[in-house]
PDB file of C-alpha atoms in Angstrom:
ATOM      1  CA  UNK Q   1     121.494  71.198-109.962  1.00 87.00           C
ATOM      2  CA  UNK Q   2     123.420  68.532-111.886  1.00 93.00           C
ATOM      3  CA  UNK Q   3     122.868  65.001-110.564  1.00 94.00           C
ATOM      4  CA  UNK Q   4     124.582  61.734-111.474  1.00 96.00           C
ATOM      5  CA  UNK Q   5     122.497  58.712-110.546  1.00 97.00           C
ATOM      6  CA  UNK Q   6     121.179  55.327-111.553  1.00 97.00           C
ATOM      7  CA  UNK Q   7     117.621  55.211-112.914  1.00 98.00           C
ATOM      8  CA  UNK Q   8     114.981  52.672-113.930  1.00 98.00           C
ATOM      9  CA  UNK Q   9     112.712  53.595-116.842  1.00 97.00           C
ATOM     10  CA  UNK Q  10     109.044  53.274-115.893  1.00 97.00           C
ATOM     11  CA  UNK Q  11     107.410  54.774-118.992  1.00 95.00           C
ATOM     12  CA  UNK Q  12     108.087  56.756-122.149  1.00 93.00           C
ATOM     13  CA  UNK Q  13     105.260  58.815-123.650  1.00 91.00           C
ATOM     14  CA  UNK Q  14     105.551  60.261-127.142  1.00 87.00           C
ATOM     15  CA  UNK Q  15     105.184  64.046-127.180  1.00 86.00           C
ATOM     16  CA  UNK Q  16     104.391  65.709-130.507  1.00 81.00           C
ATOM     17  CA  UNK Q  17     106.144  63.877-133.349  1.00 77.00           C
ATOM     18  CA  UNK Q  18     109.779  63.933-132.276  1.00 81.00           C
ATOM     19  CA  UNK Q  19     110.033  64.024-128.487  1.00 86.00           C
ATOM     20  CA  UNK Q  20     109.434  61.869-125.410  1.00 90.00           C
ATOM     21  CA  UNK Q  21     108.424  62.379-121.820  1.00 93.00           C
ATOM     22  CA  UNK Q  22     110.271  59.721-119.841  1.00 95.00           C
ATOM     23  CA  UNK Q  23     109.354  58.797-116.277  1.00 96.00           C
ATOM     24  CA  UNK Q  24     112.131  57.203-114.224  1.00 97.00           C
ATOM     25  CA  UNK Q  25     112.575  55.862-110.715  1.00 98.00           C
ATOM     26  CA  UNK Q  26     115.959  57.284-109.730  1.00 97.00           C
ATOM     27  CA  UNK Q  27     118.311  56.207-106.969  1.00 97.00           C
ATOM     28  CA  UNK Q  28     118.997  59.801-105.930  1.00 95.00           C
ATOM     29  CA  UNK Q  29     115.548  61.408-106.046  1.00 94.00           C
ATOM     30  CA  UNK Q  30     112.833  58.791-106.415  1.00 95.00           C
ATOM     31  CA  UNK Q  31     110.340  59.517-109.197  1.00 95.00           C
ATOM     32  CA  UNK Q  32     111.470  61.981-111.873  1.00 95.00           C
ATOM     33  CA  UNK Q  33     110.092  62.917-115.317  1.00 94.00           C
ATOM     34  CA  UNK Q  34     112.354  64.037-118.153  1.00 94.00           C
ATOM     35  CA  UNK Q  35     111.817  65.741-121.491  1.00 92.00           C
ATOM     36  CA  UNK Q  36     113.776  64.178-124.378  1.00 89.00           C
ATOM     37  CA  UNK Q  37     113.808  66.486-127.365  1.00 84.00           C
ATOM     38  CA  UNK Q  38     114.135  64.998-130.852  1.00 77.00           C
ATOM     39  CA  UNK Q  39     114.120  61.405-129.606  1.00 73.00           C
ATOM     40  CA  UNK Q  40     112.849  60.249-133.013  1.00 70.00           C
ATOM     41  CA  UNK Q  41     115.165  62.280-135.209  1.00 64.00           C
ATOM     42  CA  UNK Q  42     118.867  62.440-135.917  1.00 60.00           C
ATOM     43  CA  UNK Q  43     121.511  59.825-136.654  1.00 57.00           C
ATOM     44  CA  UNK Q  44     121.372  58.275-133.178  1.00 57.00           C
ATOM     45  CA  UNK Q  45     117.600  58.033-132.834  1.00 56.00           C
ATOM     46  CA  UNK Q  46     117.627  54.207-132.613  1.00 53.00           C
ATOM     47  CA  UNK Q  47     120.144  54.404-129.805  1.00 53.00           C
ATOM     48  CA  UNK Q  48     118.043  57.009-128.020  1.00 71.00           C
ATOM     49  CA  UNK Q  49     114.908  54.877-128.202  1.00 78.00           C
ATOM     50  CA  UNK Q  50     116.809  51.860-126.839  1.00 82.00           C
ATOM     51  CA  UNK Q  51     117.538  53.803-123.658  1.00 91.00           C
ATOM     52  CA  UNK Q  52     113.860  54.211-122.876  1.00 92.00           C
ATOM     53  CA  UNK Q  53     112.439  50.716-123.185  1.00 93.00           C
ATOM     54  CA  UNK Q  54     110.430  49.562-120.124  1.00 95.00           C
ATOM     55  CA  UNK Q  55     112.539  48.924-116.999  1.00 97.00           C
ATOM     56  CA  UNK Q  56     115.863  49.662-118.708  1.00 97.00           C
ATOM     57  CA  UNK Q  57     118.601  50.214-116.123  1.00 97.00           C
ATOM     58  CA  UNK Q  58     120.377  53.513-116.784  1.00 97.00           C
ATOM     59  CA  UNK Q  59     123.178  55.649-115.490  1.00 97.00           C
ATOM     60  CA  UNK Q  60     122.311  59.285-116.079  1.00 95.00           C
ATOM     61  CA  UNK Q  61     123.618  62.778-115.616  1.00 95.00           C
ATOM     62  CA  UNK Q  62     120.713  65.199-115.464  1.00 94.00           C
ATOM     63  CA  UNK Q  63     119.721  68.733-114.592  1.00 90.00           C
ATOM     64  CA  UNK Q  64     117.242  68.634-111.702  1.00 90.00           C
ATOM     65  CA  UNK Q  65     115.514  71.943-111.096  1.00 88.00           C
ATOM     66  CA  UNK Q  66     113.201  70.304-108.514  1.00 81.00           C
ATOM     67  CA  UNK Q  67     110.335  72.679-109.321  1.00 80.00           C
ATOM     68  CA  UNK Q  68     107.747  70.059-110.249  1.00 76.00           C
ATOM     69  CA  UNK Q  69     108.456  70.529-113.954  1.00 82.00           C
ATOM     70  CA  UNK Q  70     110.075  68.222-116.487  1.00 92.00           C
ATOM     71  CA  UNK Q  71     113.802  67.714-115.962  1.00 92.00           C
ATOM     72  CA  UNK Q  72     116.475  67.274-118.655  1.00 91.00           C
ATOM     73  CA  UNK Q  73     119.137  64.655-119.325  1.00 92.00           C
ATOM     74  CA  UNK Q  74     122.728  65.698-120.012  1.00 92.00           C
ATOM     75  CA  UNK Q  75     124.193  62.221-120.505  1.00 93.00           C
ATOM     76  CA  UNK Q  76     122.678  58.731-120.601  1.00 93.00           C
ATOM     77  CA  UNK Q  77     124.129  55.245-120.784  1.00 93.00           C
ATOM     78  CA  UNK Q  78     122.737  51.796-120.101  1.00 94.00           C
ATOM     79  CA  UNK Q  79     123.952  50.660-116.693  1.00 95.00           C
ATOM     80  CA  UNK Q  80     123.426  46.914-117.085  1.00 93.00           C
ATOM     81  CA  UNK Q  81     122.202  45.772-120.496  1.00 94.00           C
ATOM     82  CA  UNK Q  82     119.681  42.947-120.610  1.00 96.00           C
ATOM     83  CA  UNK Q  83     120.621  39.880-122.635  1.00 96.00           C
ATOM     84  CA  UNK Q  84     117.440  37.793-122.725  1.00 97.00           C
ATOM     85  CA  UNK Q  85     114.563  40.131-121.796  1.00 96.00           C
ATOM     86  CA  UNK Q  86     114.325  41.873-125.210  1.00 94.00           C
ATOM     87  CA  UNK Q  87     114.063  38.581-127.131  1.00 94.00           C
ATOM     88  CA  UNK Q  88     112.086  36.371-124.733  1.00 95.00           C
ATOM     89  CA  UNK Q  89     108.333  36.862-125.197  1.00 94.00           C
ATOM     90  CA  UNK Q  90     107.532  35.753-121.648  1.00 94.00           C
ATOM     91  CA  UNK Q  91     110.117  38.011-120.025  1.00 96.00           C
ATOM     92  CA  UNK Q  92     109.356  41.015-122.222  1.00 96.00           C
ATOM     93  CA  UNK Q  93     105.630  40.654-121.478  1.00 95.00           C
ATOM     94  CA  UNK Q  94     106.354  40.522-117.732  1.00 96.00           C
ATOM     95  CA  UNK Q  95     108.523  43.637-118.045  1.00 97.00           C
ATOM     96  CA  UNK Q  96     105.840  45.531-119.972  1.00 96.00           C
ATOM     97  CA  UNK Q  97     103.256  44.652-117.320  1.00 96.00           C
ATOM     98  CA  UNK Q  98     105.496  45.443-114.333  1.00 97.00           C
ATOM     99  CA  UNK Q  99     106.556  48.779-115.789  1.00 97.00           C
ATOM    100  CA  UNK Q 100     102.890  49.797-115.942  1.00 96.00           C
ATOM    101  CA  UNK Q 101     102.242  48.577-112.405  1.00 97.00           C
ATOM    102  CA  UNK Q 102     105.222  50.506-111.029  1.00 97.00           C
ATOM    103  CA  UNK Q 103     104.329  53.565-113.104  1.00 95.00           C
ATOM    104  CA  UNK Q 104     100.948  53.673-111.368  1.00 95.00           C
ATOM    105  CA  UNK Q 105     102.367  52.783-107.928  1.00 96.00           C
ATOM    106  CA  UNK Q 106     105.474  54.925-107.347  1.00 95.00           C
ATOM    107  CA  UNK Q 107     104.602  58.558-106.663  1.00 91.00           C
ATOM    108  CA  UNK Q 108     107.207  59.861-104.217  1.00 90.00           C
ATOM    109  CA  UNK Q 109     109.866  62.309-105.365  1.00 89.00           C
ATOM    110  CA  UNK Q 110     112.286  61.258-102.673  1.00 92.00           C
ATOM    111  CA  UNK Q 111     115.088  58.728-102.508  1.00 95.00           C
ATOM    112  CA  UNK Q 112     114.207  55.151-101.571  1.00 97.00           C
ATOM    113  CA  UNK Q 113     117.549  53.371-102.066  1.00 97.00           C
ATOM    114  CA  UNK Q 114     116.390  50.052-100.609  1.00 98.00           C
ATOM    115  CA  UNK Q 115     113.466  49.881-103.038  1.00 98.00           C
ATOM    116  CA  UNK Q 116     115.713  50.871-105.941  1.00 98.00           C
ATOM    117  CA  UNK Q 117     118.279  48.212-105.044  1.00 98.00           C
ATOM    118  CA  UNK Q 118     115.561  45.575-104.733  1.00 98.00           C
ATOM    119  CA  UNK Q 119     114.135  46.385-108.177  1.00 98.00           C
ATOM    120  CA  UNK Q 120     117.532  46.579-109.859  1.00 98.00           C
ATOM    121  CA  UNK Q 121     118.575  43.198-108.429  1.00 97.00           C
ATOM    122  CA  UNK Q 122     115.209  41.634-109.294  1.00 97.00           C
ATOM    123  CA  UNK Q 123     115.301  42.702-112.940  1.00 98.00           C
ATOM    124  CA  UNK Q 124     118.840  41.398-113.362  1.00 97.00           C
ATOM    125  CA  UNK Q 125     117.686  38.103-111.838  1.00 97.00           C
ATOM    126  CA  UNK Q 126     114.818  37.958-114.340  1.00 97.00           C
ATOM    127  CA  UNK Q 127     117.246  38.504-117.206  1.00 97.00           C
ATOM    128  CA  UNK Q 128     119.531  35.636-116.162  1.00 96.00           C
ATOM    129  CA  UNK Q 129     117.060  32.967-114.998  1.00 95.00           C
ATOM    130  CA  UNK Q 130     114.451  30.796-116.672  1.00 91.00           C
ATOM    131  CA  UNK Q 131     112.084  29.775-113.844  1.00 89.00           C
ATOM    132  CA  UNK Q 132     110.054  32.978-114.081  1.00 92.00           C
ATOM    133  CA  UNK Q 133     106.394  31.955-113.981  1.00 90.00           C
ATOM    134  CA  UNK Q 134     105.891  33.446-110.499  1.00 92.00           C
ATOM    135  CA  UNK Q 135     108.315  36.362-110.873  1.00 94.00           C
ATOM    136  CA  UNK Q 136     105.735  39.120-111.400  1.00 95.00           C
ATOM    137  CA  UNK Q 137     103.620  37.899-108.477  1.00 96.00           C
ATOM    138  CA  UNK Q 138     106.576  37.780-106.086  1.00 96.00           C
ATOM    139  CA  UNK Q 139     107.923  41.157-107.194  1.00 97.00           C
ATOM    140  CA  UNK Q 140     104.590  42.898-106.751  1.00 97.00           C
ATOM    141  CA  UNK Q 141     104.078  41.453-103.263  1.00 97.00           C
ATOM    142  CA  UNK Q 142     107.651  42.251-102.199  1.00 97.00           C
ATOM    143  CA  UNK Q 143     107.224  45.788-103.544  1.00 98.00           C
ATOM    144  CA  UNK Q 144     104.418  46.407-101.058  1.00 98.00           C
ATOM    145  CA  UNK Q 145     107.075  46.320 -98.321  1.00 97.00           C
ATOM    146  CA  UNK Q 146     108.500  49.526 -99.783  1.00 97.00           C
ATOM    147  CA  UNK Q 147     105.151  51.020-100.748  1.00 96.00           C
ATOM    148  CA  UNK Q 148     103.835  50.600 -97.207  1.00 96.00           C
ATOM    149  CA  UNK Q 149     101.144  47.914 -97.293  1.00 97.00           C
ATOM    150  CA  UNK Q 150     102.846  44.513 -97.100  1.00 97.00           C
ATOM    151  CA  UNK Q 151     100.457  41.872 -95.689  1.00 96.00           C
ATOM    152  CA  UNK Q 152     100.907  40.954 -92.049  1.00 92.00           C
ATOM    153  CA  UNK Q 153     101.000  37.197 -91.446  1.00 82.00           C
ATOM    154  CA  UNK Q 154     101.531  37.072 -87.689  1.00 80.00           C
ATOM    155  CA  UNK Q 155      98.662  34.600 -87.256  1.00 82.00           C
ATOM    156  CA  UNK Q 156      99.478  31.646 -89.539  1.00 78.00           C
ATOM    157  CA  UNK Q 157      96.436  29.671 -88.397  1.00 88.00           C
ATOM    158  CA  UNK Q 158      93.913  32.306 -89.476  1.00 94.00           C
ATOM    159  CA  UNK Q 159      92.175  31.369 -92.727  1.00 94.00           C
ATOM    160  CA  UNK Q 160      90.954  34.643 -94.224  1.00 96.00           C
ATOM    161  CA  UNK Q 161      92.879  37.635 -95.555  1.00 96.00           C
ATOM    162  CA  UNK Q 162      91.261  40.994 -94.869  1.00 97.00           C
ATOM    163  CA  UNK Q 163      92.154  43.228 -97.814  1.00 97.00           C
ATOM    164  CA  UNK Q 164      91.720  46.707 -96.304  1.00 96.00           C
ATOM    165  CA  UNK Q 165      93.797  46.100 -93.174  1.00 95.00           C
ATOM    166  CA  UNK Q 166      96.207  43.695 -94.850  1.00 96.00           C
ATOM    167  CA  UNK Q 167      95.978  41.036 -92.126  1.00 96.00           C
ATOM    168  CA  UNK Q 168      94.815  37.451 -91.766  1.00 96.00           C
ATOM    169  CA  UNK Q 169      91.796  37.007 -89.488  1.00 95.00           C
ATOM    170  CA  UNK Q 170      89.870  33.948 -88.166  1.00 95.00           C
ATOM    171  CA  UNK Q 171      86.505  34.751 -89.758  1.00 94.00           C
ATOM    172  CA  UNK Q 172      85.236  35.917 -93.145  1.00 94.00           C
ATOM    173  CA  UNK Q 173      83.972  39.469 -93.718  1.00 94.00           C
ATOM    174  CA  UNK Q 174      82.810  41.327 -96.833  1.00 94.00           C
ATOM    175  CA  UNK Q 175      86.331  42.684 -97.418  1.00 95.00           C
ATOM    176  CA  UNK Q 176      88.050  39.303 -97.076  1.00 97.00           C
ATOM    177  CA  UNK Q 177      89.415  36.950 -99.666  1.00 97.00           C
ATOM    178  CA  UNK Q 178      87.735  33.571 -99.627  1.00 96.00           C
ATOM    179  CA  UNK Q 179      89.532  30.723 -97.880  1.00 96.00           C
ATOM    180  CA  UNK Q 180      91.012  29.326-101.093  1.00 96.00           C
ATOM    181  CA  UNK Q 181      92.535  32.602-102.284  1.00 97.00           C
ATOM    182  CA  UNK Q 182      93.732  33.411 -98.771  1.00 96.00           C
ATOM    183  CA  UNK Q 183      95.614  30.109 -98.790  1.00 95.00           C
ATOM    184  CA  UNK Q 184      97.160  30.903-102.186  1.00 96.00           C
ATOM    185  CA  UNK Q 185      98.297  34.287-100.869  1.00 96.00           C
ATOM    186  CA  UNK Q 186      99.952  32.651 -97.856  1.00 94.00           C
ATOM    187  CA  UNK Q 187     101.882  30.360-100.194  1.00 93.00           C
ATOM    188  CA  UNK Q 188     102.947  33.336-102.304  1.00 94.00           C
ATOM    189  CA  UNK Q 189     104.259  35.236 -99.279  1.00 94.00           C
ATOM    190  CA  UNK Q 190     106.642  32.362 -98.587  1.00 91.00           C
ATOM    191  CA  UNK Q 191     108.192  32.400-102.066  1.00 91.00           C
ATOM    192  CA  UNK Q 192     111.394  34.083-103.217  1.00 89.00           C
ATOM    193  CA  UNK Q 193     112.655  34.479-106.768  1.00 90.00           C
ATOM    194  CA  UNK Q 194     114.955  31.475-106.511  1.00 85.00           C
ATOM    195  CA  UNK Q 195     112.317  29.156-105.041  1.00 78.00           C
ATOM    196  CA  UNK Q 196     112.609  26.039-107.168  1.00 59.00           C
ATOM    197  CA  UNK Q 197     109.095  24.708-106.684  1.00 62.00           C
ATOM    198  CA  UNK Q 198     106.385  25.722-109.137  1.00 69.00           C
ATOM    199  CA  UNK Q 199     103.549  25.930-106.645  1.00 78.00           C
ATOM    200  CA  UNK Q 200     100.807  27.428-108.792  1.00 88.00           C
ATOM    201  CA  UNK Q 201      99.045  26.347-111.944  1.00 88.00           C
ATOM    202  CA  UNK Q 202      97.965  28.942-114.516  1.00 87.00           C
ATOM    203  CA  UNK Q 203      94.475  29.329-113.000  1.00 92.00           C
ATOM    204  CA  UNK Q 204      95.900  29.918-109.526  1.00 93.00           C
ATOM    205  CA  UNK Q 205      98.402  32.459-110.863  1.00 92.00           C
ATOM    206  CA  UNK Q 206      95.577  34.326-112.554  1.00 93.00           C
ATOM    207  CA  UNK Q 207      93.553  34.362-109.332  1.00 95.00           C
ATOM    208  CA  UNK Q 208      96.570  35.653-107.409  1.00 95.00           C
ATOM    209  CA  UNK Q 209      97.205  38.342-110.000  1.00 95.00           C
ATOM    210  CA  UNK Q 210      93.609  39.534-109.674  1.00 95.00           C
ATOM    211  CA  UNK Q 211      93.998  39.589-105.877  1.00 97.00           C
ATOM    212  CA  UNK Q 212      97.226  41.616-106.100  1.00 97.00           C
ATOM    213  CA  UNK Q 213      95.784  44.192-108.505  1.00 96.00           C
ATOM    214  CA  UNK Q 214      92.705  44.598-106.289  1.00 96.00           C
ATOM    215  CA  UNK Q 215      94.999  44.935-103.255  1.00 98.00           C
ATOM    216  CA  UNK Q 216      97.043  47.663-104.949  1.00 98.00           C
ATOM    217  CA  UNK Q 217      93.869  49.476-105.977  1.00 96.00           C
ATOM    218  CA  UNK Q 218      92.625  49.479-102.377  1.00 96.00           C
ATOM    219  CA  UNK Q 219      95.847  50.911-100.973  1.00 97.00           C
ATOM    220  CA  UNK Q 220      97.059  53.353-103.647  1.00 96.00           C
ATOM    221  CA  UNK Q 221      95.143  56.503-104.539  1.00 92.00           C
ATOM    222  CA  UNK Q 222      94.618  56.904-108.257  1.00 89.00           C
ATOM    223  CA  UNK Q 223      95.850  53.417-109.122  1.00 92.00           C
ATOM    224  CA  UNK Q 224      94.764  52.178-112.556  1.00 90.00           C
ATOM    225  CA  UNK Q 225      94.624  48.639-113.896  1.00 89.00           C
ATOM    226  CA  UNK Q 226      97.452  48.149-116.428  1.00 91.00           C
ATOM    227  CA  UNK Q 227      96.448  48.021-120.077  1.00 90.00           C
ATOM    228  CA  UNK Q 228      98.997  45.231-120.614  1.00 91.00           C
ATOM    229  CA  UNK Q 229      97.206  42.912-118.171  1.00 90.00           C
ATOM    230  CA  UNK Q 230      95.268  41.171-120.946  1.00 89.00           C
ATOM    231  CA  UNK Q 231      98.482  40.509-122.873  1.00 89.00           C
ATOM    232  CA  UNK Q 232     100.129  39.033-119.779  1.00 89.00           C
ATOM    233  CA  UNK Q 233      97.163  36.757-119.095  1.00 85.00           C
ATOM    234  CA  UNK Q 234      97.103  35.612-122.725  1.00 84.00           C
ATOM    235  CA  UNK Q 235     100.828  34.828-122.839  1.00 80.00           C
ATOM    236  CA  UNK Q 236     100.783  32.874-119.571  1.00 76.00           C
ATOM    237  CA  UNK Q 237      97.472  31.073-120.089  1.00 71.00           C
TER     238      UNK Q 237
END
């Protein structure tokens, strides 16, 4: 079956010396993995590699056999090229980290057009804006809406966030965030990408990032802490 669709690159793993296995989140079919033969050879190898950088937005034509095996590209082009992400150390570090997080979080081989549209719009916003210190935190929390475990904040006066149930409660239990981190999480849930105020200092952002990673780990089977986390913390410290 030949499919034309948009796709977001989540990861590219070198296979043997010349080839790649590329995992993409596609608009048409959700998560798909592709085999790219001779990605490191030939006259256009630099162009090929450019297609598969983390979170690149693509338009692809591909053969989908839908048998649980690796699929194959027929044609690839960059849908919306980034202008600042490749050259901005802060943005490129965020992208590297988020690609790992999404790689370990998205497992469904079925279309989720709302999630795809959200991610596509968010990454274009990142590329064209400079107030990005909270971007990764907001994106990861907003993504839980599509992954199925967005925190419920129906009781704004409750002081403690219970991690397993994803709700705020009036008393502290062993699975709760402390009062301080619960308050930081409430502030984060109110933010959007274009929120002008910088509400968190570097220590608070680090605490929130730890909370979010722990929250993902509790709610996603097989979730692994990203290897790029240390780089992100170092760049934003």
